[in-house]
Amino acid sequence: NLWPFPSSYTTGSDSLNVQDICQLRVNLIEQKMIPEVTETLHMYAGFLFPGTELNGIDCSESDSKSIPLNITISDLTNLLCNSDTDESYTLDVTTDAISLSAKNYVGFLRGIETLSQLFEKAESGSGVTISHVPVHIQDSPRYVHRGLMVDTARHFIRKEQIMEIMDALMYAKMSVFHWHISDTDSFPIYLESHPNLSEYGSFSKDQMYTLDDVKEIVNHAIKRGLRIIPELDSPSHVASWKDAPEFSSLVFCTNGEDGQTVGQIDPTQDETYTYLGQMIKDIESMFPWEYVHMGSDEAIEQCWSTEAIQKFMKDHDIADWKGLFNYYITKAFKLKSPEKTALFWSYTTNLFLKFPEESKLQYWGSAKELKSVMGLYPKNSFIMSPSDYYYLDCGYGGTSGGQSWCAPYKTWKTIYSFEFDDWAENPDQVFGAEVCEWSEINDTTVVMNRVFPRAAALAEKVWSPKELTYGNTLSVMRRLNAWIYRVIPRGVQTGPITSGYCERNLDICVEHFGSQ
């Protein structure tokens, strides 16, 4: 019942029984124990034996047979999960010992999650059992970018909820939390260079992320083996910037002029790039990972049709608004630190953009357009987020009560069925994938079961080898269902993937209702 399924997995015919927490004796080989490892071990001990912590109870009088848990972590000096982090691990279980080895902290997290999944409640007594030992697992991800995007601008998502999402992502071996921080509706994050943005752009003082909030979220992501990719979308989707006094003359299309309210920044003013550079510097200082998402989605021609902008274009030999959009992208790209890698949204309406070859493109159009789009950018790596497969908000309705533009609802099976190699012109361009939870009709009260377990369905597709993700529906449902049952006691408010009857009779339901 492992989820996601490991790269290499061999088993035997024996079993390992652990009657109580005192039997497990942790040995960290050739490394000094650090708080993050200790905290993780305590947490997983509580999962196996609820109400207890590893080494948190008195085991001095225990007469249980000692079972060593030997952990080897080659390097504990860098805890960050970056794209070049080696997430591999090796796990061996015999009848009298458990050994887990990893190159770093993140690999340790991946391995300890797998170990926790091997344990099942004993048929009798209060202990736990690992069946089919000896077990040997060698495991590593298919893609380094395995992510979820959450929009906190259309509706505010509480800090605590974000951290709960991160917990669930770790349980599924995901690696990326893409934080779509700001958009048309609100600017909910405090920036030291421009405090007016959140002062005037957040929904309220209680719906804003302070510097301390961000530090707490960042530290939690590090502990959970995730990297955060922060996004401040521009040049469009910036209506929430308008009321900040310094931006009042720089943002167009917020009051219905030309039928638009989305907000679009003036790309011709020096202040635009001065302020944007300061904002990017703030974001880069808050998030220690290597990426910054620069948006670039859905700019509107009419919003750049003012007389002053037209004169600027003429004076600078810019032929049309597409050229002006490229002018903005070029200038904005230069504002980030050289050490950071830029990400941009890619869609069929902005294929005229000349993205830097070293940037990564997140494609959100339909899957059928993927080959042609990737062919236009042969030097760029792509993050797959096709809206017809990976948009989690689809099917919940529109903002005025109509149908959502991307209906129907994307089931876990729709997400699982998407195979990158079948749609990509060059599979080597695929950097990974993200499912996306936009928050027009989603808020902090429902976000968990809107995201899970469907994000977990993606997790196996991006972790496990391609040949192992074409298993029959019964196998996939049984293991995903086991993941759901496993994480609910851990506090994950995930929804189901099938009916209560079918959870208990999967073979019957798959045989008779497999196409439903």
Coordinates of C-alpha atoms in Angstrom, one line a residue:
N1 CA 0.0 0.0 0.0
L2 CA 2.9 2.4 -0.6
W3 CA 2.2 5.8 -2.1
P4 CA 3.9 6.9 -4.3
F5 CA 5.3 3.5 -5.3
P6 CA 9.1 3.3 -5.0
S7 CA 11.5 2.9 -7.9
S8 CA 12.8 -0.5 -6.7
Y9 CA 11.1 -2.7 -4.1
T10 CA 11.8 -6.3 -3.2
T11 CA 10.2 -8.3 -0.4
G12 CA 10.5 -11.7 1.4
S13 CA 8.1 -13.8 3.3
D14 CA 8.8 -13.0 7.0
S15 CA 7.6 -10.2 9.3
L16 CA 9.0 -7.7 11.8
N17 CA 6.8 -7.0 14.8
V18 CA 7.1 -4.0 17.1
Q19 CA 5.0 -4.3 20.2
D20 CA 5.8 -0.9 21.8
I21 CA 7.7 2.3 21.1
C22 CA 10.5 1.2 23.5
Q23 CA 11.6 -1.5 21.1
L24 CA 12.8 1.0 18.5
R25 CA 16.3 2.3 19.3
V26 CA 17.4 5.1 17.0
N27 CA 21.1 5.3 16.0
L28 CA 22.2 8.2 13.8
I29 CA 25.4 7.0 12.2
E30 CA 28.4 9.3 12.0
Q31 CA 26.3 12.5 12.5
K32 CA 25.3 14.6 15.4
M33 CA 21.5 14.7 15.9
I34 CA 19.9 18.0 14.9
P35 CA 16.5 19.3 16.0
E36 CA 14.9 18.8 12.7
V37 CA 15.7 15.1 12.6
T38 CA 14.6 14.7 16.2
E39 CA 11.3 16.5 15.7
T40 CA 10.6 14.3 12.6
L41 CA 11.3 11.1 14.5
H42 CA 9.1 12.2 17.3
M43 CA 6.3 13.0 14.9
Y44 CA 6.4 9.7 13.1
A45 CA 6.7 7.8 16.4
G46 CA 3.4 9.5 17.3
F47 CA 1.9 8.3 14.0
L48 CA 2.8 4.7 14.8
F49 CA 2.0 4.7 18.5
P50 CA -0.5 7.6 19.0
G51 CA 0.1 9.4 22.2
T52 CA 3.7 8.6 22.4
E53 CA 7.0 10.1 21.3
L54 CA 10.2 8.4 20.4
N55 CA 12.4 8.5 23.5
G56 CA 9.7 10.7 25.1
I57 CA 8.6 7.9 27.5
D58 CA 10.5 6.0 30.1
C59 CA 11.8 2.8 28.5
S60 CA 14.3 2.0 31.3
E61 CA 12.2 -0.9 32.6
S62 CA 11.1 -2.2 29.2
D63 CA 12.0 -5.9 28.6
S64 CA 11.0 -5.7 24.9
K65 CA 13.5 -7.0 22.4
S66 CA 15.5 -4.0 21.1
I67 CA 15.1 -3.3 17.3
P68 CA 17.8 -0.9 16.1
L69 CA 16.7 1.8 13.6
N70 CA 20.0 2.7 12.0
I71 CA 19.9 6.0 10.2
T72 CA 22.7 7.2 8.0
I73 CA 22.5 10.8 6.6
S74 CA 25.7 11.8 4.7
D75 CA 25.3 15.6 5.0
L76 CA 23.2 17.6 7.4
T77 CA 24.7 21.0 6.7
N78 CA 22.1 22.1 4.1
L79 CA 18.5 21.3 4.8
L80 CA 17.0 23.1 1.8
C81 CA 15.1 21.2 -0.9
N82 CA 16.4 22.7 -4.1
S83 CA 16.2 21.3 -7.6
D84 CA 19.6 19.8 -7.4
T85 CA 19.0 18.1 -4.0
D86 CA 19.4 14.4 -4.1
E87 CA 16.2 13.0 -2.7
S88 CA 17.1 9.3 -3.0
Y89 CA 17.2 6.9 -0.1
T90 CA 17.7 3.3 0.6
L91 CA 15.6 1.3 3.1
D92 CA 16.3 -2.2 4.4
V93 CA 14.1 -4.1 6.9
T94 CA 15.0 -7.5 8.3
T95 CA 13.4 -9.4 11.2
D96 CA 15.7 -7.7 13.7
A97 CA 16.8 -4.3 12.3
I98 CA 15.8 -1.4 10.2
S99 CA 18.4 0.6 8.2
L100 CA 17.7 3.9 6.4
S101 CA 20.4 5.8 4.5
A102 CA 20.1 9.1 2.6
K103 CA 22.5 11.7 1.2
N104 CA 20.8 14.6 3.1
Y105 CA 17.9 15.7 5.2
V106 CA 15.4 15.7 2.4
G107 CA 16.2 12.2 1.4
F108 CA 15.8 11.1 5.0
L109 CA 12.3 12.6 5.0
R110 CA 11.4 10.7 1.9
G111 CA 12.7 7.5 3.4
I112 CA 11.1 7.9 6.8
E113 CA 7.7 8.5 5.1
T114 CA 8.1 5.2 3.2
L115 CA 9.1 3.4 6.4
S116 CA 6.0 4.7 8.1
Q117 CA 3.9 3.3 5.3
L118 CA 5.4 -0.1 5.6
F119 CA 4.0 -0.4 9.2
E120 CA 0.5 -1.8 9.7
K121 CA -1.4 -2.4 12.8
A122 CA -0.8 -5.8 14.2
E123 CA -3.7 -8.2 13.9
S124 CA -3.7 -8.6 17.7
G125 CA -2.4 -6.4 20.5
S126 CA -1.3 -2.8 20.3
G127 CA 1.8 -3.2 18.2
V128 CA 2.7 -2.7 14.5
T129 CA 4.0 -5.0 11.9
I130 CA 6.0 -4.9 8.7
S131 CA 5.1 -7.9 6.5
H132 CA 7.1 -9.5 3.7
V133 CA 10.5 -8.9 5.1
P134 CA 13.3 -8.7 4.3
V135 CA 12.3 -5.5 2.5
H136 CA 14.8 -3.7 0.3
I137 CA 13.8 -0.3 -1.3
Q138 CA 16.0 1.9 -3.4
D139 CA 14.1 5.0 -4.4
S140 CA 14.4 8.4 -6.0
P141 CA 11.9 10.7 -7.9
R142 CA 11.2 10.7 -11.6
Y143 CA 11.0 14.5 -11.6
V144 CA 12.5 17.0 -9.1
H145 CA 9.6 19.4 -9.6
R146 CA 6.5 17.9 -8.0
G147 CA 4.2 20.7 -6.9
L148 CA 1.0 22.3 -5.8
M149 CA 0.1 25.9 -6.6
V150 CA -2.2 27.7 -4.1
D151 CA -3.7 31.1 -4.8
T152 CA -4.0 33.2 -1.6
A153 CA -5.1 36.4 -3.3
R154 CA -8.7 35.7 -4.5
H155 CA -9.4 34.4 -1.0
F156 CA -7.1 34.5 2.0
I157 CA -5.7 31.2 3.2
R158 CA -4.7 31.1 6.9
K159 CA -1.0 30.6 7.8
E160 CA -1.9 27.5 9.8
Q161 CA -3.8 26.1 6.8
I162 CA -0.8 26.6 4.5
M163 CA 1.4 24.7 6.9
E164 CA -1.2 21.9 7.1
I165 CA -1.1 21.7 3.3
M166 CA 2.7 21.4 3.5
D167 CA 2.4 18.5 6.0
A168 CA 0.2 16.6 3.5
L169 CA 2.6 17.4 0.6
M170 CA 5.4 15.8 2.6
Y171 CA 3.3 12.7 3.2
A172 CA 2.9 12.4 -0.6
K173 CA 6.6 13.1 -1.3
M174 CA 5.9 16.3 -3.1
S175 CA 8.7 18.9 -3.3
V176 CA 7.1 22.3 -4.3
F177 CA 4.7 24.7 -2.8
H178 CA 4.1 27.3 -5.4
W179 CA 2.7 30.3 -3.6
H180 CA 0.6 32.6 -5.9
I181 CA 0.7 35.4 -3.4
S182 CA -0.9 38.4 -5.1
D183 CA -3.4 39.0 -7.8
T184 CA -6.2 41.3 -8.9
D185 CA -8.2 40.8 -5.8
S186 CA -5.7 41.4 -3.0
F187 CA -2.1 41.9 -2.0
P188 CA -1.8 40.0 1.2
I189 CA 1.9 40.0 2.0
Y190 CA 3.9 42.7 3.8
L191 CA 6.9 44.0 1.9
E192 CA 9.4 46.2 3.7
S193 CA 10.1 48.3 0.6
H194 CA 6.4 48.9 -0.1
P195 CA 4.3 48.5 3.0
N196 CA 1.5 50.4 1.3
L197 CA 0.8 47.4 -0.9
S198 CA -0.6 45.3 1.9
E199 CA -1.9 48.3 3.8
Y200 CA -4.2 49.2 1.0
G201 CA -4.3 46.0 -1.0
S202 CA -5.1 43.3 1.5
F203 CA -8.7 42.4 2.3
S204 CA -8.2 43.4 6.0
K205 CA -5.5 43.7 8.6
D206 CA -6.4 40.1 9.7
Q207 CA -5.9 38.8 6.1
M208 CA -2.3 39.7 5.6
Y209 CA 1.0 37.7 6.0
T210 CA 3.4 39.5 8.3
L211 CA 7.2 39.1 8.1
D212 CA 6.9 36.7 11.1
D213 CA 4.2 34.8 9.4
V214 CA 6.4 34.3 6.3
K215 CA 9.3 33.2 8.4
E216 CA 7.2 30.6 10.1
I217 CA 5.9 29.3 6.8
V218 CA 9.4 29.2 5.3
N219 CA 10.8 27.3 8.3
H220 CA 7.9 24.9 8.2
A221 CA 8.6 24.2 4.5
I222 CA 12.2 23.5 5.2
K223 CA 11.3 21.0 7.9
R224 CA 8.9 19.3 5.5
G225 CA 11.3 19.0 2.7
L226 CA 9.6 21.5 0.4
R227 CA 10.7 24.5 -1.5
I228 CA 8.4 27.5 -1.8
I229 CA 8.2 29.2 -5.2
P230 CA 6.9 32.7 -4.5
E231 CA 4.9 34.5 -7.2
L232 CA 4.0 38.2 -7.6
D233 CA 2.1 38.2 -11.0
S234 CA 2.7 41.1 -13.3
P235 CA 2.4 43.1 -15.6
S236 CA -1.3 42.1 -15.5
H237 CA -3.4 41.1 -12.5
V238 CA -2.2 44.0 -10.4
A239 CA -5.4 45.9 -9.6
S240 CA -4.6 45.3 -5.9
W241 CA -1.6 47.6 -6.3
K242 CA -3.6 50.5 -7.4
D243 CA -4.5 52.0 -4.0
A244 CA -1.0 52.1 -2.8
P245 CA -0.1 55.8 -3.3
E246 CA 3.1 55.2 -5.1
F247 CA 1.3 53.0 -7.6
S248 CA -1.8 55.1 -8.2
S249 CA -0.6 56.6 -11.5
L250 CA 1.1 53.4 -12.7
V251 CA -1.8 50.9 -12.8
F252 CA -4.5 51.0 -15.5
C253 CA -7.7 49.0 -16.1
T254 CA -9.0 48.7 -12.6
N255 CA -12.4 50.5 -12.8
G256 CA -14.0 48.9 -15.8
E257 CA -12.3 51.1 -18.4
D258 CA -12.2 49.3 -21.7
G259 CA -14.3 46.6 -19.9
Q260 CA -11.4 45.6 -17.8
T261 CA -10.9 45.4 -14.0
V262 CA -7.9 43.1 -13.8
G263 CA -5.2 45.9 -13.4
Q264 CA -2.1 46.3 -15.6
I265 CA 1.1 48.1 -14.8
D266 CA 2.5 50.9 -17.0
P267 CA 5.6 49.4 -18.7
T268 CA 6.9 52.7 -19.9
Q269 CA 7.7 54.4 -16.6
D270 CA 11.1 54.1 -14.8
E271 CA 9.3 54.0 -11.4
T272 CA 7.6 50.7 -12.5
Y273 CA 11.0 49.0 -12.7
T274 CA 12.4 50.7 -9.6
Y275 CA 9.5 49.6 -7.5
L276 CA 9.3 46.1 -9.0
G277 CA 13.0 45.6 -8.4
Q278 CA 12.5 46.5 -4.8
M279 CA 9.6 44.1 -4.4
I280 CA 11.5 41.3 -6.1
K281 CA 14.5 42.0 -3.8
D282 CA 12.2 41.7 -0.8
I283 CA 10.7 38.4 -2.0
E284 CA 14.1 37.0 -2.7
S285 CA 15.3 37.8 0.8
M286 CA 12.2 36.2 2.4
F287 CA 12.5 32.9 0.5
P288 CA 15.9 31.2 0.5
W289 CA 15.3 28.8 -2.5
E290 CA 16.5 29.3 -6.0
Y291 CA 13.3 30.2 -7.8
V292 CA 11.1 33.3 -8.2
H293 CA 7.9 33.2 -10.3
M294 CA 7.4 36.4 -12.3
G295 CA 3.9 35.7 -13.6
S296 CA 3.6 37.3 -17.1
D297 CA 0.1 36.0 -17.7
E298 CA -2.8 37.5 -19.6
A299 CA -1.7 41.0 -20.4
I300 CA -4.4 43.0 -22.2
E301 CA -3.8 45.1 -25.3
Q302 CA -6.4 47.7 -24.5
C303 CA -4.8 48.5 -21.2
W304 CA -1.7 49.8 -23.0
S305 CA -3.5 52.0 -25.5
T306 CA -3.1 55.4 -23.8
E307 CA -1.7 58.3 -25.8
A308 CA 1.4 58.4 -23.6
I309 CA 2.2 54.7 -24.1
Q310 CA 1.6 55.0 -27.8
K311 CA 4.1 57.8 -27.9
F312 CA 6.6 55.8 -25.9
M313 CA 6.3 52.9 -28.3
K314 CA 6.8 55.2 -31.3
D315 CA 9.9 56.8 -29.7
H316 CA 11.4 53.4 -28.9
D317 CA 10.6 51.7 -32.2
I318 CA 8.2 49.3 -30.6
A319 CA 5.8 48.2 -33.3
D320 CA 2.9 46.9 -31.2
W321 CA 1.7 45.9 -27.8
K322 CA 3.3 42.5 -28.2
G323 CA 6.6 44.2 -28.6
L324 CA 5.8 46.3 -25.5
F325 CA 5.0 43.1 -23.5
N326 CA 8.4 41.7 -24.6
Y327 CA 10.0 45.0 -23.5
Y328 CA 8.5 44.6 -20.1
I329 CA 9.6 40.9 -19.7
T330 CA 13.1 41.8 -20.7
K331 CA 13.4 44.6 -18.2
A332 CA 11.6 42.7 -15.4
F333 CA 13.8 39.6 -15.8
K334 CA 16.9 41.7 -15.2
L335 CA 15.6 42.8 -11.8
K336 CA 16.0 39.4 -10.2
S337 CA 19.3 38.3 -8.7
P338 CA 21.6 36.3 -11.0
E339 CA 21.5 33.5 -8.5
K340 CA 17.8 33.0 -8.9
T341 CA 16.0 31.2 -11.7
A342 CA 12.9 32.9 -13.2
L343 CA 9.6 31.1 -13.9
F344 CA 6.9 32.4 -16.2
W345 CA 3.4 31.4 -17.1
S346 CA 3.0 30.1 -20.7
Y347 CA -0.2 30.0 -22.6
T348 CA -1.4 30.0 -26.2
T349 CA -2.2 33.7 -26.2
N350 CA 1.3 34.8 -25.2
L351 CA 3.5 32.7 -27.5
F352 CA 5.0 35.8 -29.0
L353 CA 6.9 36.4 -25.8
K354 CA 10.7 35.9 -26.0
F355 CA 11.4 34.3 -22.7
P356 CA 15.0 33.9 -21.6
E357 CA 16.3 30.4 -22.4
E358 CA 17.5 29.8 -18.8
S359 CA 14.0 30.5 -17.5
K360 CA 11.4 27.8 -16.9
L361 CA 7.9 28.0 -18.3
Q362 CA 4.7 26.8 -16.6
Y363 CA 2.2 25.9 -19.2
W364 CA -1.5 26.1 -18.2
G365 CA -3.2 25.8 -21.6
S366 CA -4.9 22.7 -23.0
A367 CA -2.9 19.5 -23.3
K368 CA -3.5 19.3 -27.0
E369 CA -1.5 22.5 -27.6
L370 CA 1.6 21.3 -25.6
K371 CA 3.7 19.9 -28.4
S372 CA 3.4 23.0 -30.5
V373 CA 4.1 25.3 -27.6
M374 CA 7.1 23.4 -26.4
G375 CA 8.4 23.4 -30.0
L376 CA 8.4 27.2 -29.9
Y377 CA 10.7 27.2 -26.9
P378 CA 13.1 24.3 -27.4
K379 CA 15.7 25.6 -25.0
N380 CA 13.3 26.1 -22.1
S381 CA 12.2 23.5 -19.5
F382 CA 8.5 23.2 -18.9
I383 CA 6.4 22.7 -15.8
M384 CA 3.2 20.9 -16.7
S385 CA -0.1 22.5 -15.5
P386 CA -2.5 21.8 -18.3
S387 CA -5.8 23.3 -17.2
D388 CA -7.9 20.5 -18.7
Y389 CA -6.1 18.0 -16.4
Y390 CA -4.5 19.8 -13.5
Y391 CA -6.8 22.7 -12.4
L392 CA -8.4 21.7 -9.2
D393 CA -10.8 24.6 -9.0
C394 CA -12.6 23.5 -12.2
G395 CA -16.2 22.5 -11.8
Y396 CA -17.0 24.5 -8.7
G397 CA -18.8 27.3 -10.6
G398 CA -17.9 30.9 -11.6
T399 CA -17.8 34.1 -9.5
S400 CA -21.4 35.0 -10.5
G401 CA -23.0 31.6 -10.1
G402 CA -22.5 30.3 -13.6
Q403 CA -20.3 27.4 -14.7
S404 CA -16.6 27.7 -14.3
W405 CA -14.7 28.3 -17.5
C406 CA -12.7 25.1 -17.2
A407 CA -15.5 22.7 -16.2
P408 CA -15.8 19.8 -15.7
Y409 CA -14.4 18.9 -12.3
K410 CA -11.0 17.1 -12.6
T411 CA -11.1 13.8 -10.8
W412 CA -8.2 12.1 -9.2
K413 CA -8.3 9.7 -12.1
T414 CA -8.2 12.5 -14.7
I415 CA -5.1 13.8 -13.0
Y416 CA -3.5 10.4 -12.8
S417 CA -4.2 9.6 -16.4
F418 CA -2.1 12.5 -17.8
E419 CA 1.2 11.1 -19.0
F420 CA 3.8 13.8 -19.9
D421 CA 5.7 11.8 -22.5
D422 CA 2.5 11.3 -24.5
W423 CA 1.9 15.0 -24.9
A424 CA 5.4 16.6 -24.9
E425 CA 7.3 17.1 -28.2
N426 CA 10.6 16.5 -26.3
P427 CA 10.2 14.7 -23.0
D428 CA 13.6 15.9 -21.9
Q429 CA 12.0 19.4 -21.7
V430 CA 9.6 18.3 -18.9
F431 CA 10.9 19.6 -15.6
G432 CA 8.0 18.4 -13.6
A433 CA 4.3 19.2 -12.9
E434 CA 2.0 21.2 -10.6
V435 CA -1.7 20.9 -9.9
C436 CA -3.2 24.4 -9.3
E437 CA -5.8 25.5 -6.8
W438 CA -7.1 28.9 -7.8
S439 CA -9.2 30.5 -5.0
E440 CA -12.1 32.4 -6.6
I441 CA -14.5 29.8 -5.3
N442 CA -12.2 28.4 -2.6
D443 CA -11.1 29.6 0.8
T444 CA -9.4 28.5 4.0
T445 CA -12.5 26.5 5.1
V446 CA -12.5 24.1 2.2
V447 CA -9.0 24.2 0.6
M448 CA -7.8 21.0 2.2
N449 CA -10.4 18.7 0.7
R450 CA -10.4 20.6 -2.6
V451 CA -6.7 19.8 -2.9
F452 CA -6.5 16.4 -1.3
P453 CA -6.4 13.6 -2.3
R454 CA -6.2 14.9 -5.9
A455 CA -2.8 16.4 -5.4
A456 CA -1.6 13.0 -4.1
A457 CA -2.7 11.5 -7.4
L458 CA -0.2 13.7 -9.1
A459 CA 2.4 12.8 -6.6
E460 CA 2.8 9.3 -7.8
K461 CA 2.9 10.3 -11.5
V462 CA 5.9 12.6 -10.8
W463 CA 7.7 10.4 -8.3
S464 CA 7.4 6.9 -9.6
P465 CA 9.0 5.5 -12.8
K466 CA 6.7 5.8 -15.8
E467 CA 6.4 2.1 -16.2
L468 CA 5.0 1.7 -12.7
T469 CA 2.2 4.3 -13.1
Y470 CA 0.2 2.3 -15.6
G471 CA -1.0 -0.2 -13.0
N472 CA -4.6 -1.3 -13.1
T473 CA -7.3 0.9 -11.5
L474 CA -7.8 -1.5 -8.6
S475 CA -4.1 -1.3 -7.5
V476 CA -4.0 2.5 -7.8
M477 CA -7.3 2.9 -5.9
R478 CA -6.3 0.5 -3.2
R479 CA -3.0 2.3 -2.5
L480 CA -4.4 5.8 -2.8
N481 CA -7.2 4.9 -0.5
A482 CA -4.6 3.5 2.0
W483 CA -2.8 6.9 1.8
I484 CA -6.1 8.7 2.6
Y485 CA -6.8 6.4 5.6
R486 CA -3.2 6.9 6.7
V487 CA -3.1 10.7 6.7
I488 CA -6.5 11.5 8.1
P489 CA -5.3 10.5 11.7
R490 CA -2.3 12.8 11.0
G491 CA -4.7 15.7 10.7
V492 CA -5.1 15.9 6.9
Q493 CA -8.7 16.9 6.1
T494 CA -8.7 15.0 2.8
G495 CA -11.8 13.9 0.9
P496 CA -12.5 10.4 -0.4
I497 CA -12.0 9.0 -3.9
T498 CA -15.0 6.7 -3.9
S499 CA -18.0 5.7 -1.8
G500 CA -17.9 4.1 1.6
Y501 CA -19.1 0.8 0.2
C502 CA -16.5 0.8 -2.6
E503 CA -13.7 1.6 -0.1
R504 CA -14.5 -1.8 1.5
N505 CA -15.3 -3.6 -1.7
L506 CA -12.9 -2.1 -4.3
D507 CA -12.6 -5.2 -6.4
I508 CA -16.4 -5.4 -6.9
C509 CA -16.7 -1.7 -7.6
V510 CA -13.8 -1.5 -10.1
E511 CA -15.1 -4.6 -11.9
H512 CA -18.7 -3.3 -12.2
F513 CA -18.3 0.5 -12.2
G514 CA -14.7 0.9 -13.5
S515 CA -15.6 3.5 -16.1
Q516 CA -17.6 5.8 -13.7

